[in-house]
Coordinates of C-alpha atoms in Angstrom, one line a residue:
Chain A
M1 CA 0.0 0.0 0.0
E2 CA 1.1 3.5 -0.8
K3 CA 2.7 4.9 2.3
K4 CA 0.7 7.8 3.5
K5 CA -0.5 9.0 6.8
L6 CA -3.9 10.6 7.1
C7 CA -4.3 13.5 9.5
G8 CA -7.5 15.1 10.7
K9 CA -9.9 15.9 13.5
A10 CA -12.2 13.3 15.0
H11 CA -15.9 13.8 14.8
K12 CA -17.2 11.4 17.4
F13 CA -20.5 9.5 17.3
G14 CA -22.1 6.8 19.4
D15 CA -23.3 3.2 18.8
H16 CA -25.7 2.0 16.2
I17 CA -25.6 5.0 13.9
N18 CA -27.8 3.8 11.0
T19 CA -27.9 4.8 7.4
D20 CA -31.1 6.8 7.8
L21 CA -29.2 9.0 10.3
I22 CA -26.1 9.2 8.0
S23 CA -28.0 9.8 4.8
P24 CA -31.8 10.2 5.0
A25 CA -33.8 8.6 2.2
Q26 CA -35.7 11.9 1.6
Y27 CA -32.6 13.4 -0.1
M28 CA -31.5 10.4 -2.1
E29 CA -33.0 11.7 -5.3
M30 CA -30.7 14.7 -5.2
S31 CA -27.1 15.1 -6.4
Y32 CA -24.2 13.8 -4.4
R33 CA -23.3 17.3 -3.3
D34 CA -26.8 17.9 -2.1
I35 CA -26.9 14.5 -0.4
A36 CA -23.6 15.4 1.3
A37 CA -25.0 18.7 2.6
H38 CA -27.4 16.5 4.7
A39 CA -24.7 14.0 5.9
M40 CA -25.2 12.8 9.5
E41 CA -28.2 15.2 9.8
G42 CA -30.0 12.7 11.9
V43 CA -27.5 13.0 14.7
D44 CA -25.7 16.3 14.1
K45 CA -27.4 18.7 11.8
D46 CA -24.3 21.0 11.7
F47 CA -22.0 18.2 10.6
S48 CA -21.6 19.1 6.9
A49 CA -21.0 22.7 7.8
K50 CA -18.2 22.1 10.3
V51 CA -16.4 19.1 8.8
Q52 CA -13.1 19.9 7.2
P53 CA -11.4 18.0 4.4
G54 CA -9.3 15.2 5.9
D55 CA -11.5 15.0 9.1
M56 CA -12.4 11.6 10.4
V57 CA -15.6 10.0 11.6
V58 CA -15.2 8.0 14.8
A59 CA -18.1 5.8 16.0
G60 CA -18.9 3.0 18.3
K61 CA -20.6 -0.3 17.6
N62 CA -22.5 -1.3 14.4
F63 CA -21.8 1.9 12.4
G64 CA -23.9 2.1 9.2
S65 CA -26.6 -0.4 10.0
G66 CA -29.7 -0.6 7.9
S67 CA -29.9 0.3 4.2
S68 CA -27.5 -0.8 1.4
R69 CA -27.5 2.8 0.2
E70 CA -24.0 3.6 -1.0
T71 CA -25.0 7.3 -0.7
A72 CA -24.2 6.9 3.0
P73 CA -20.4 6.5 2.7
I74 CA -20.5 8.7 -0.5
A75 CA -22.1 11.5 1.6
L76 CA -19.2 11.3 4.1
K77 CA -16.6 11.1 1.4
E78 CA -18.1 14.1 -0.5
C79 CA -17.9 16.1 2.8
G80 CA -14.2 15.4 2.9
V81 CA -14.1 12.6 5.4
S82 CA -10.8 10.7 4.9
V83 CA -11.4 7.6 7.0
V84 CA -14.2 6.1 9.1
I85 CA -13.2 4.4 12.3
A86 CA -15.6 2.3 14.4
E87 CA -15.6 -0.4 17.0
F88 CA -17.3 -2.5 14.3
F89 CA -19.4 -1.9 11.2
A90 CA -22.6 -3.2 9.7
R91 CA -21.5 -5.4 6.8
I92 CA -23.0 -3.7 3.8
F93 CA -21.9 -0.3 4.9
Y94 CA -18.4 -1.6 5.4
R95 CA -18.2 -3.1 1.9
N96 CA -19.6 0.1 0.5
C97 CA -17.0 2.2 2.1
L98 CA -14.1 0.1 0.7
N99 CA -15.8 -0.1 -2.7
I100 CA -16.0 3.6 -3.1
G101 CA -12.4 4.0 -1.8
L102 CA -13.2 5.4 1.7
P103 CA -11.0 3.5 4.2
A104 CA -13.0 1.9 7.1
L105 CA -11.0 0.8 10.1
V106 CA -12.3 -1.6 12.8
C107 CA -10.8 -0.3 16.1
E108 CA -12.1 -1.9 19.3
Q109 CA -10.7 1.0 21.3
A110 CA -12.3 3.7 19.2
Y111 CA -14.3 4.6 22.3
L112 CA -11.2 6.1 23.8
I113 CA -11.1 8.9 21.2
H114 CA -12.8 12.1 22.1
D115 CA -14.6 14.5 19.8
G116 CA -12.2 17.0 18.4
D117 CA -9.0 15.0 19.0
E118 CA -6.3 15.3 16.3
L119 CA -5.8 11.9 14.8
Q120 CA -3.1 10.4 12.5
V121 CA -4.0 7.2 10.8
D122 CA -1.5 4.8 9.3
L123 CA -3.5 2.6 7.0
Q124 CA -0.6 0.4 6.2
R125 CA 0.1 -0.5 9.8
G126 CA -3.5 -0.3 10.9
V127 CA -2.7 2.2 13.7
V128 CA -4.6 5.3 14.9
L129 CA -2.5 7.8 16.8
D130 CA -4.6 10.2 18.9
V131 CA -2.2 13.1 19.0
T132 CA -4.3 15.1 21.4
Q133 CA -4.2 12.4 24.1
G134 CA -1.0 10.8 23.1
L135 CA -2.7 7.4 22.6
E136 CA -1.8 4.7 20.0
L137 CA -4.7 2.5 19.1
V138 CA -4.4 -0.7 17.2
C139 CA -6.9 -1.6 14.5
D140 CA -7.8 -4.8 12.7
A141 CA -5.4 -5.3 9.8
L142 CA -7.1 -5.0 6.4
P143 CA -7.0 -8.3 4.4
P144 CA -4.5 -8.2 1.5
H145 CA -7.2 -8.1 -1.2
I146 CA -8.8 -5.1 0.5
V147 CA -5.5 -3.3 0.7
E148 CA -5.1 -3.8 -3.0
L149 CA -8.6 -2.6 -3.6
L150 CA -8.0 0.6 -1.6
D151 CA -4.7 1.1 -3.4
C152 CA -6.7 1.2 -6.6
G153 CA -9.1 3.9 -5.1
G154 CA -11.9 1.4 -4.7
L155 CA -13.7 -1.4 -6.6
M156 CA -13.8 0.3 -10.0
G157 CA -10.1 1.0 -10.1
Y158 CA -9.5 -2.6 -8.8
L159 CA -11.7 -4.2 -11.5
K160 CA -10.2 -2.0 -14.2
K161 CA -6.7 -3.1 -13.2
K162 CA -7.8 -6.8 -13.1
A163 CA -9.3 -6.5 -16.6
K164 CA -6.0 -5.1 -17.9
E165 CA -4.0 -7.9 -16.3
D166 CA -6.3 -10.6 -17.8
Chain B
M1 CA -18.0 -32.5 9.6
G2 CA -21.0 -31.6 7.6
Q3 CA -21.7 -28.3 5.9
T4 CA -24.3 -25.6 6.5
M5 CA -26.7 -24.5 3.8
S6 CA -24.7 -21.3 3.3
E7 CA -21.5 -23.2 2.8
K8 CA -23.2 -25.6 0.3
I9 CA -24.7 -22.7 -1.7
L10 CA -21.5 -20.7 -1.9
A11 CA -19.5 -23.9 -2.7
R12 CA -21.9 -24.5 -5.6
C13 CA -21.6 -20.9 -6.8
S14 CA -17.8 -20.9 -6.6
C15 CA -17.5 -24.3 -8.4
Q16 CA -16.0 -26.1 -5.4
T17 CA -16.9 -29.3 -3.7
S18 CA -16.9 -27.7 -0.2
V19 CA -16.1 -24.4 1.4
K20 CA -16.1 -23.5 5.1
A21 CA -17.1 -20.4 7.1
G22 CA -14.3 -17.8 6.9
D23 CA -13.2 -18.7 3.4
I24 CA -13.3 -15.9 0.8
V25 CA -14.9 -17.2 -2.4
M26 CA -15.4 -15.7 -5.9
A27 CA -19.0 -16.6 -6.5
Q28 CA -21.1 -16.7 -9.7
V29 CA -24.2 -14.7 -9.2
D30 CA -27.5 -16.3 -10.3
C31 CA -29.7 -13.2 -10.1
A32 CA -28.6 -9.5 -9.9
M33 CA -31.4 -7.2 -9.0
M34 CA -31.4 -3.4 -9.2
D35 CA -34.1 -1.1 -8.0
D36 CA -34.8 2.5 -9.0
I37 CA -33.4 4.3 -6.0
L38 CA -30.0 2.6 -5.9
G39 CA -29.7 0.9 -9.2
P40 CA -28.9 2.2 -12.7
R41 CA -28.7 5.9 -12.0
I42 CA -26.1 5.4 -9.3
L43 CA -24.1 2.6 -10.9
D44 CA -24.1 3.6 -14.5
D45 CA -21.0 5.7 -14.2
A46 CA -19.1 2.8 -12.6
L47 CA -20.4 0.3 -15.2
S48 CA -19.3 2.6 -18.0
Q49 CA -15.8 2.6 -16.5
L50 CA -15.9 -1.1 -16.8
G51 CA -16.9 -1.2 -20.5
G52 CA -20.6 -0.4 -20.1
K53 CA -21.9 -3.9 -20.9
I54 CA -23.8 -6.4 -18.8
K55 CA -22.0 -9.7 -19.1
Q56 CA -25.2 -11.8 -18.6
P57 CA -28.2 -9.6 -19.1
E58 CA -30.5 -12.6 -18.7
K59 CA -29.5 -12.7 -15.0
A60 CA -30.1 -9.0 -14.4
V61 CA -33.5 -7.8 -13.1
V62 CA -34.5 -4.1 -12.9
I63 CA -37.4 -3.1 -10.7
C64 CA -38.9 0.3 -10.2
D65 CA -40.6 0.3 -6.8
H66 CA -39.3 3.0 -4.5
Y67 CA -40.3 6.0 -6.6
V68 CA -43.5 4.5 -8.2
P69 CA -45.9 6.1 -8.5
A70 CA -43.6 9.1 -8.6
A71 CA -44.3 11.9 -6.1
T72 CA -42.0 14.5 -7.6
I73 CA -40.5 15.3 -11.0
L74 CA -37.1 14.2 -9.7
Q75 CA -38.5 10.8 -8.8
A76 CA -40.4 10.6 -12.2
N77 CA -37.1 11.4 -14.0
I78 CA -35.3 8.7 -12.1
V79 CA -37.9 6.1 -13.0
S80 CA -37.9 7.3 -16.7
Y81 CA -34.1 7.0 -16.7
T82 CA -34.2 3.5 -15.1
R83 CA -36.7 2.3 -17.7
K84 CA -34.6 3.5 -20.6
W85 CA -31.4 2.2 -19.1
A86 CA -32.9 -1.3 -18.8
R87 CA -33.9 -1.2 -22.5
D88 CA -30.6 0.1 -23.6
H89 CA -28.7 -2.5 -21.7
G90 CA -30.7 -5.5 -22.9
V91 CA -32.4 -6.2 -19.6
D92 CA -35.7 -7.9 -20.5
N93 CA -36.5 -8.6 -16.9
Y94 CA -37.9 -5.1 -16.2
F95 CA -40.8 -4.5 -13.9
E96 CA -42.4 -1.3 -12.9
G97 CA -45.3 -0.5 -10.5
L98 CA -45.8 -4.1 -9.6
G99 CA -44.7 -3.7 -6.0
P100 CA -41.6 -3.8 -3.8
C101 CA -38.8 -5.6 -5.6
H102 CA -38.4 -8.6 -3.2
Q103 CA -42.0 -9.6 -3.6
V104 CA -41.8 -9.1 -7.4
L105 CA -38.7 -11.3 -7.6
A106 CA -40.5 -14.1 -5.6
E107 CA -43.6 -14.0 -7.8
H108 CA -41.5 -14.1 -11.0
G109 CA -39.4 -17.1 -10.0
F110 CA -36.1 -15.3 -9.4
S111 CA -35.7 -16.4 -5.8
L112 CA -34.8 -20.1 -6.4
P113 CA -33.6 -22.6 -3.8
G114 CA -29.8 -23.1 -3.6
T115 CA -29.0 -20.0 -5.8
L116 CA -27.2 -16.7 -5.1
Q117 CA -29.2 -13.5 -5.5
V118 CA -27.7 -10.1 -4.9
G119 CA -29.6 -6.8 -5.0
T120 CA -29.1 -3.1 -4.4
D121 CA -31.4 -3.3 -1.4
S122 CA -30.6 -4.5 2.1
H123 CA -33.8 -6.5 2.2
T124 CA -32.6 -8.8 -0.6
C125 CA -32.3 -11.4 2.3
T126 CA -36.1 -11.9 1.7
A127 CA -35.2 -14.5 -0.9
G128 CA -33.8 -16.6 1.9
A129 CA -37.4 -17.7 2.5
F130 CA -36.9 -19.9 -0.6
G131 CA -33.5 -21.3 0.6
C132 CA -32.0 -18.8 -1.8
F133 CA -28.8 -17.0 -0.6
G134 CA -30.0 -13.4 -1.0
T135 CA -27.9 -10.5 0.2
G136 CA -27.9 -6.8 -0.2
I137 CA -24.9 -5.0 -1.9
G138 CA -24.0 -1.4 -2.8
S139 CA -24.3 0.1 -6.2
S140 CA -20.6 0.0 -7.2
E141 CA -20.5 -3.6 -6.1
M142 CA -23.5 -4.2 -8.4
A143 CA -21.6 -2.5 -11.3
G144 CA -18.8 -5.1 -10.7
V145 CA -21.3 -8.0 -10.7
L146 CA -22.9 -6.8 -13.9
A147 CA -19.5 -6.4 -15.7
T148 CA -18.0 -9.7 -14.4
G149 CA -21.0 -11.9 -13.4
E150 CA -19.3 -12.6 -10.0
I151 CA -18.7 -11.2 -6.6
W152 CA -16.2 -12.0 -3.7
L153 CA -17.9 -13.1 -0.6
R154 CA -16.7 -14.3 2.8
V155 CA -18.5 -17.5 3.6
P156 CA -20.5 -16.6 6.7
E157 CA -20.9 -18.6 9.9
S158 CA -24.4 -19.6 10.6
I159 CA -26.7 -19.1 13.6
R160 CA -29.4 -21.8 13.9
V161 CA -32.8 -20.3 15.1
C162 CA -35.2 -23.0 15.9
W163 CA -38.9 -22.4 16.6
T164 CA -41.1 -25.2 17.8
G165 CA -44.8 -25.5 18.8
S166 CA -47.9 -23.8 17.6
L167 CA -48.4 -20.0 17.5
S168 CA -51.4 -18.7 19.5
P169 CA -54.3 -17.1 17.5
A170 CA -53.4 -13.6 16.3
V171 CA -49.7 -14.2 16.7
M172 CA -47.8 -14.1 13.4
A173 CA -44.4 -14.6 11.7
K174 CA -43.8 -10.9 12.4
D175 CA -43.9 -11.7 16.1
I176 CA -41.4 -14.5 15.5
I177 CA -38.9 -12.3 13.8
L178 CA -39.3 -9.4 16.1
K179 CA -38.7 -11.7 19.1
T180 CA -35.7 -13.2 17.4
I181 CA -34.2 -9.8 16.7
G182 CA -35.0 -8.7 20.3
V183 CA -32.9 -11.6 21.6
L184 CA -30.1 -11.3 19.1
G185 CA -29.8 -7.5 19.1
H186 CA -29.5 -5.4 16.0
A187 CA -25.9 -6.4 15.4
G188 CA -26.2 -9.9 16.9
A189 CA -25.9 -11.7 13.5
T190 CA -23.5 -9.2 11.8
Y191 CA -21.6 -11.0 9.0
K192 CA -23.5 -14.2 9.7
T193 CA -26.4 -16.2 8.2
L194 CA -29.5 -16.8 10.2
E195 CA -30.9 -20.2 9.5
F196 CA -34.5 -20.7 10.6
C197 CA -35.9 -24.2 11.3
G198 CA -38.3 -26.1 13.5
D199 CA -41.8 -27.3 13.1
T200 CA -43.3 -23.8 13.6
I201 CA -41.3 -22.6 10.6
E202 CA -42.2 -25.7 8.5
R203 CA -45.9 -25.1 9.0
L204 CA -45.7 -21.4 7.9
P205 CA -46.9 -20.4 4.4
M206 CA -44.4 -18.7 2.1
D207 CA -46.0 -15.2 2.8
E208 CA -45.0 -15.7 6.5
R209 CA -41.6 -17.2 5.7
M210 CA -40.8 -14.2 3.6
C211 CA -41.7 -11.8 6.5
I212 CA -39.1 -13.6 8.6
A213 CA -36.3 -13.8 6.1
N214 CA -37.0 -10.1 5.1
M215 CA -36.0 -8.8 8.5
G216 CA -32.9 -10.9 8.9
V217 CA -30.7 -7.9 8.0
E218 CA -32.2 -6.0 11.0
S219 CA -30.0 -8.2 13.2
G220 CA -27.0 -7.5 10.9
A221 CA -27.3 -10.8 9.0
K222 CA -25.8 -11.4 5.6
A223 CA -28.6 -13.8 4.8
A224 CA -31.6 -15.4 6.5
L225 CA -32.3 -18.9 5.2
I226 CA -35.2 -21.3 5.4
A227 CA -34.6 -24.7 3.7
A228 CA -36.9 -25.3 0.7
D229 CA -39.6 -27.9 1.1
E230 CA -42.9 -28.8 -0.6
T231 CA -44.5 -25.5 0.5
T232 CA -41.7 -23.6 -1.3
Y233 CA -42.1 -25.7 -4.5
R234 CA -45.8 -25.3 -4.4
Y235 CA -45.5 -21.5 -4.2
L236 CA -43.1 -21.5 -7.2
R237 CA -45.5 -23.7 -9.3
E238 CA -48.5 -21.6 -8.4
H239 CA -46.6 -18.6 -9.7
G240 CA -45.8 -20.2 -13.0
C241 CA -42.2 -21.2 -12.1
Q242 CA -41.2 -24.7 -13.2
A243 CA -37.5 -24.3 -12.1
K244 CA -36.7 -25.9 -8.8
G245 CA -33.2 -24.6 -8.1
Y246 CA -30.9 -26.8 -6.0
A247 CA -32.2 -28.7 -3.0
L248 CA -29.5 -27.8 -0.5
R249 CA -29.9 -28.0 3.2
S250 CA -27.6 -28.1 6.2
D251 CA -26.2 -31.4 7.2
D252 CA -27.2 -32.7 10.7
D253 CA -23.5 -32.6 11.8
C254 CA -22.7 -29.1 10.5
A255 CA -21.1 -26.5 12.8
Y256 CA -23.2 -23.6 14.0
A257 CA -21.7 -20.5 15.6
Q258 CA -24.7 -20.2 17.9
S259 CA -28.0 -22.0 18.4
L260 CA -31.2 -20.4 19.7
D261 CA -34.4 -22.3 20.6
F262 CA -37.8 -20.7 21.0
D263 CA -41.3 -22.0 22.0
A264 CA -43.9 -20.5 19.7
G265 CA -46.7 -21.5 22.0
E266 CA -45.4 -19.0 24.6
L267 CA -45.0 -16.1 22.2
P268 CA -47.2 -13.1 22.8
P269 CA -47.6 -10.3 20.1
Q270 CA -44.3 -8.3 19.9
V271 CA -43.7 -4.6 19.2
A272 CA -40.4 -2.9 18.2
C273 CA -40.5 0.5 19.8
P274 CA -38.8 3.7 18.6
H275 CA -36.1 4.1 17.3
E276 CA -34.4 0.7 17.1
V277 CA -35.6 -2.6 15.6
D278 CA -34.3 -4.5 18.6
N279 CA -36.1 -2.4 21.1
V280 CA -38.7 -5.2 21.3
H281 CA -41.4 -5.6 23.9
P282 CA -44.4 -7.9 24.4
I283 CA -47.7 -6.0 23.6
D284 CA -48.6 -6.0 27.3
E285 CA -45.8 -3.6 28.1
V286 CA -46.7 -1.0 25.4
K287 CA -50.4 -1.2 24.8
G288 CA -52.2 2.1 25.1
V289 CA -49.7 4.3 23.2
P290 CA -51.9 6.6 21.0
I291 CA -51.6 5.9 17.3
H292 CA -52.1 8.5 14.5
Q293 CA -51.3 6.3 11.5
A294 CA -51.4 2.6 10.9
Y295 CA -49.4 1.5 7.9
L296 CA -50.0 -2.0 6.5
G297 CA -47.7 -2.7 3.6
S298 CA -44.1 -3.1 2.3
C299 CA -41.9 -6.1 1.4
T300 CA -42.3 -7.1 5.0
G301 CA -45.9 -6.9 5.8
G302 CA -48.5 -6.4 3.0
R303 CA -48.9 -9.9 1.6
L304 CA -52.2 -11.8 1.2
H305 CA -51.8 -13.5 4.5
D306 CA -51.2 -10.1 6.1
L307 CA -54.2 -8.5 4.5
E308 CA -56.3 -11.5 5.5
A309 CA -55.2 -11.2 9.1
A310 CA -55.9 -7.5 9.3
A311 CA -59.3 -7.9 7.5
G312 CA -60.2 -10.7 9.9
I313 CA -60.0 -8.2 12.8
L314 CA -61.3 -5.1 11.0
R315 CA -64.2 -6.6 9.0
G316 CA -67.5 -5.0 9.9
K317 CA -65.8 -2.5 12.3
K318 CA -64.5 1.1 12.0
V319 CA -61.0 2.4 12.6
A320 CA -60.9 4.8 15.6
A321 CA -61.4 8.5 15.0
G322 CA -58.1 10.3 14.7
C323 CA -56.3 7.2 13.3
R324 CA -55.5 6.9 9.6
L325 CA -55.2 3.4 8.2
L326 CA -53.1 3.1 5.0
V327 CA -52.9 -0.2 3.1
S328 CA -50.3 -0.8 0.4
P329 CA -50.5 -4.5 -0.8
S330 CA -47.0 -5.9 -1.4
S331 CA -47.6 -6.4 -5.1
K332 CA -50.1 -5.8 -7.9
A333 CA -50.8 -9.6 -8.0
I334 CA -51.6 -9.5 -4.3
W335 CA -53.7 -6.3 -4.8
D336 CA -55.8 -8.1 -7.5
E337 CA -56.2 -11.3 -5.5
A338 CA -57.2 -9.3 -2.3
E339 CA -59.7 -7.5 -4.4
K340 CA -61.2 -10.7 -5.7
R341 CA -61.5 -12.1 -2.2
G342 CA -63.2 -9.0 -1.0
L343 CA -60.4 -8.1 1.5
L344 CA -59.8 -4.6 0.1
A345 CA -63.5 -3.9 0.4
D346 CA -63.5 -5.1 4.0
L347 CA -60.5 -2.9 4.8
S348 CA -61.9 0.1 2.9
E349 CA -65.2 -0.2 4.6
A350 CA -63.4 -0.2 8.0
G351 CA -61.9 3.1 7.0
A352 CA -58.7 2.2 5.2
V353 CA -57.2 4.1 2.3
I354 CA -55.9 1.5 -0.3
L355 CA -52.7 2.6 -1.9
A356 CA -50.6 1.4 -4.8
P357 CA -48.1 -1.4 -4.2
T358 CA -44.9 0.6 -3.5
C359 CA -42.0 1.1 -1.1
G360 CA -43.1 4.8 -0.6
A361 CA -44.1 5.3 3.0
C362 CA -41.8 2.6 4.5
L363 CA -38.8 4.7 3.8
G364 CA -40.6 8.1 3.9
V365 CA -40.3 9.1 0.3
H366 CA -44.1 9.3 -0.6
S367 CA -47.6 8.1 0.1
G368 CA -48.0 8.6 3.8
L369 CA -45.2 10.4 5.6
L370 CA -45.5 11.2 9.3
A371 CA -45.8 14.6 10.8
D372 CA -43.9 16.0 13.8
G373 CA -45.0 14.3 17.0
E374 CA -47.1 11.5 15.3
N375 CA -47.0 7.9 16.3
C376 CA -47.3 5.2 13.7
V377 CA -47.9 1.4 14.0
S378 CA -46.4 -0.2 10.9
T379 CA -45.9 -3.7 9.5
T380 CA -42.7 -2.6 7.8
N381 CA -39.1 -3.4 8.8
R382 CA -37.4 -0.2 10.2
N383 CA -38.4 2.2 12.9
F384 CA -35.3 4.4 12.7
K385 CA -35.6 8.1 13.6
G386 CA -36.9 9.9 10.5
R387 CA -37.4 6.7 8.6
M388 CA -41.1 7.3 7.7
G389 CA -41.1 11.1 7.6
S390 CA -40.5 13.5 10.4
K391 CA -37.5 13.0 12.7
D392 CA -39.9 13.8 15.5
A393 CA -42.3 11.0 14.7
F394 CA -42.3 7.6 16.4
V395 CA -42.7 4.3 14.6
Y396 CA -43.8 1.1 16.3
L397 CA -43.2 -2.1 14.3
A398 CA -45.8 -4.9 14.7
S399 CA -47.7 -7.6 13.0
P400 CA -50.7 -7.0 10.7
A401 CA -52.9 -8.4 13.4
T402 CA -51.5 -6.0 16.1
L403 CA -51.8 -3.2 13.6
A404 CA -55.5 -4.0 12.9
A405 CA -56.3 -4.1 16.6
S406 CA -54.4 -0.9 17.2
A407 CA -56.2 0.9 14.3
L408 CA -59.5 -0.1 15.9
E409 CA -58.6 1.2 19.3
G410 CA -56.6 4.2 18.1
R411 CA -53.8 3.0 20.4
L412 CA -51.4 0.1 20.5
A413 CA -53.6 -2.9 21.3
D414 CA -53.5 -6.7 21.8
P415 CA -54.9 -8.5 18.7
R416 CA -55.7 -11.5 20.9
E417 CA -58.6 -9.4 22.4
H418 CA -59.9 -8.8 18.9
C419 CA -59.8 -12.1 17.1
H420 CA -62.8 -14.5 17.0

């Protein structure tokens, strides 16, 4: 994997944040930019206004439960979110994140991170450094085929590369 | 060591003699379903990047259900785009306005035992009622499936959920699945398959089995399977489907990650209270909550069996003043059959407004959104905050029988007190 560290501020959320809270169905007929303007509206209506490019979403258990709507991770990515960190994810949301090229890290100790903490994420090592608290948190390592997929920027890049190789 | 149904299906789809939970397989997809809301309009760009062609158009199905009948010009344009896209991409399996996709797939013989179905909707697990490994995927992932005909999947562990004994009158499959989710929790089956078995399940008609499989994803499950039997094959035949799929069921000595046993005879009606599907309580604990809207419909709870159960309680009576009863049969075929049997007339005379078969109100995009402060009892599958309209509304998930009793009383009510 390309060696890069991601840096950004943590936006902290709780457990069981579902896709209707991340990206309500009412806006799904709109453009991605408009969908993104309503990202996380169900739990924090100011989220899209305050999130900065590179910032990170940190959540508890079962982040992204519910719908298969890819607009949920797309809304976060469009807002500039660089990585999503959670204690664990709902499975369709997790796949959707990786498929659109938004890194999703499973970190059992995500609960230690506070809202507003400065974070550095090393995707290659699967480590989150909470600079504000001076904490180093270990994440589940991404399986090799997922690392390759993220390197390609997501599923499309990955499949295009595979088609070329064949 | 034997194999689970999930292992057998995914082994078949990946051309292997056996696979085990935890393996990553590259599986051939038997049916790839796209809906209007998350289908062509979202995935077209990705598919174009991959050459723009569907490898096996005969395996693709496009169904317009969420935005039909359209409530806004944006929705109408999405449906129009989807219709044209299907034609341009050689997808002959195109359906519009016939009802929520999972019901339409079942009625048209696309949910076959032992096969792999993927869909751009999380409730694709409904196909599990037929012993079909149905699972929801995202739009980009679907573009990959369309271009290549396959998908990588991690073979899931299985949780055995066994129900034995007879259900009490006015207790339904919806109560079975709500109770199961209440026990498992809404992430209790994440990444796993739920496998339902036991004599209670074996006696259920397909309408009821589909309600159970449909809500598997509400506990995080990847799939929710019920082994195919004569009831399954009869349903397929009655819907003009001669194909039988593959008779695959779990071996007696297969390994389950967890095993749950329930006594159906002891099950009271269940209600999932706001705003989580696993916030499940027996009706006794919640009855009396005032209800402003009762919604009978969706891919979870608007089938013929559901309409019959509700009509059985509402026939010859009137819905309480101040309570709206909306009925959206789960498909046009069900609409027509319910009309023939006089069920729609019964419901209408009780005060119901009969709507088109659609996903509309279930996810709050048209046909019956909730206002601030309103309470709704619904036979649908999600009660998330804002799901059916206002973020300040409250959705209680219940069976069609509980819904009917609640509509009569204008408050959450016990259907056992209203059945004859």
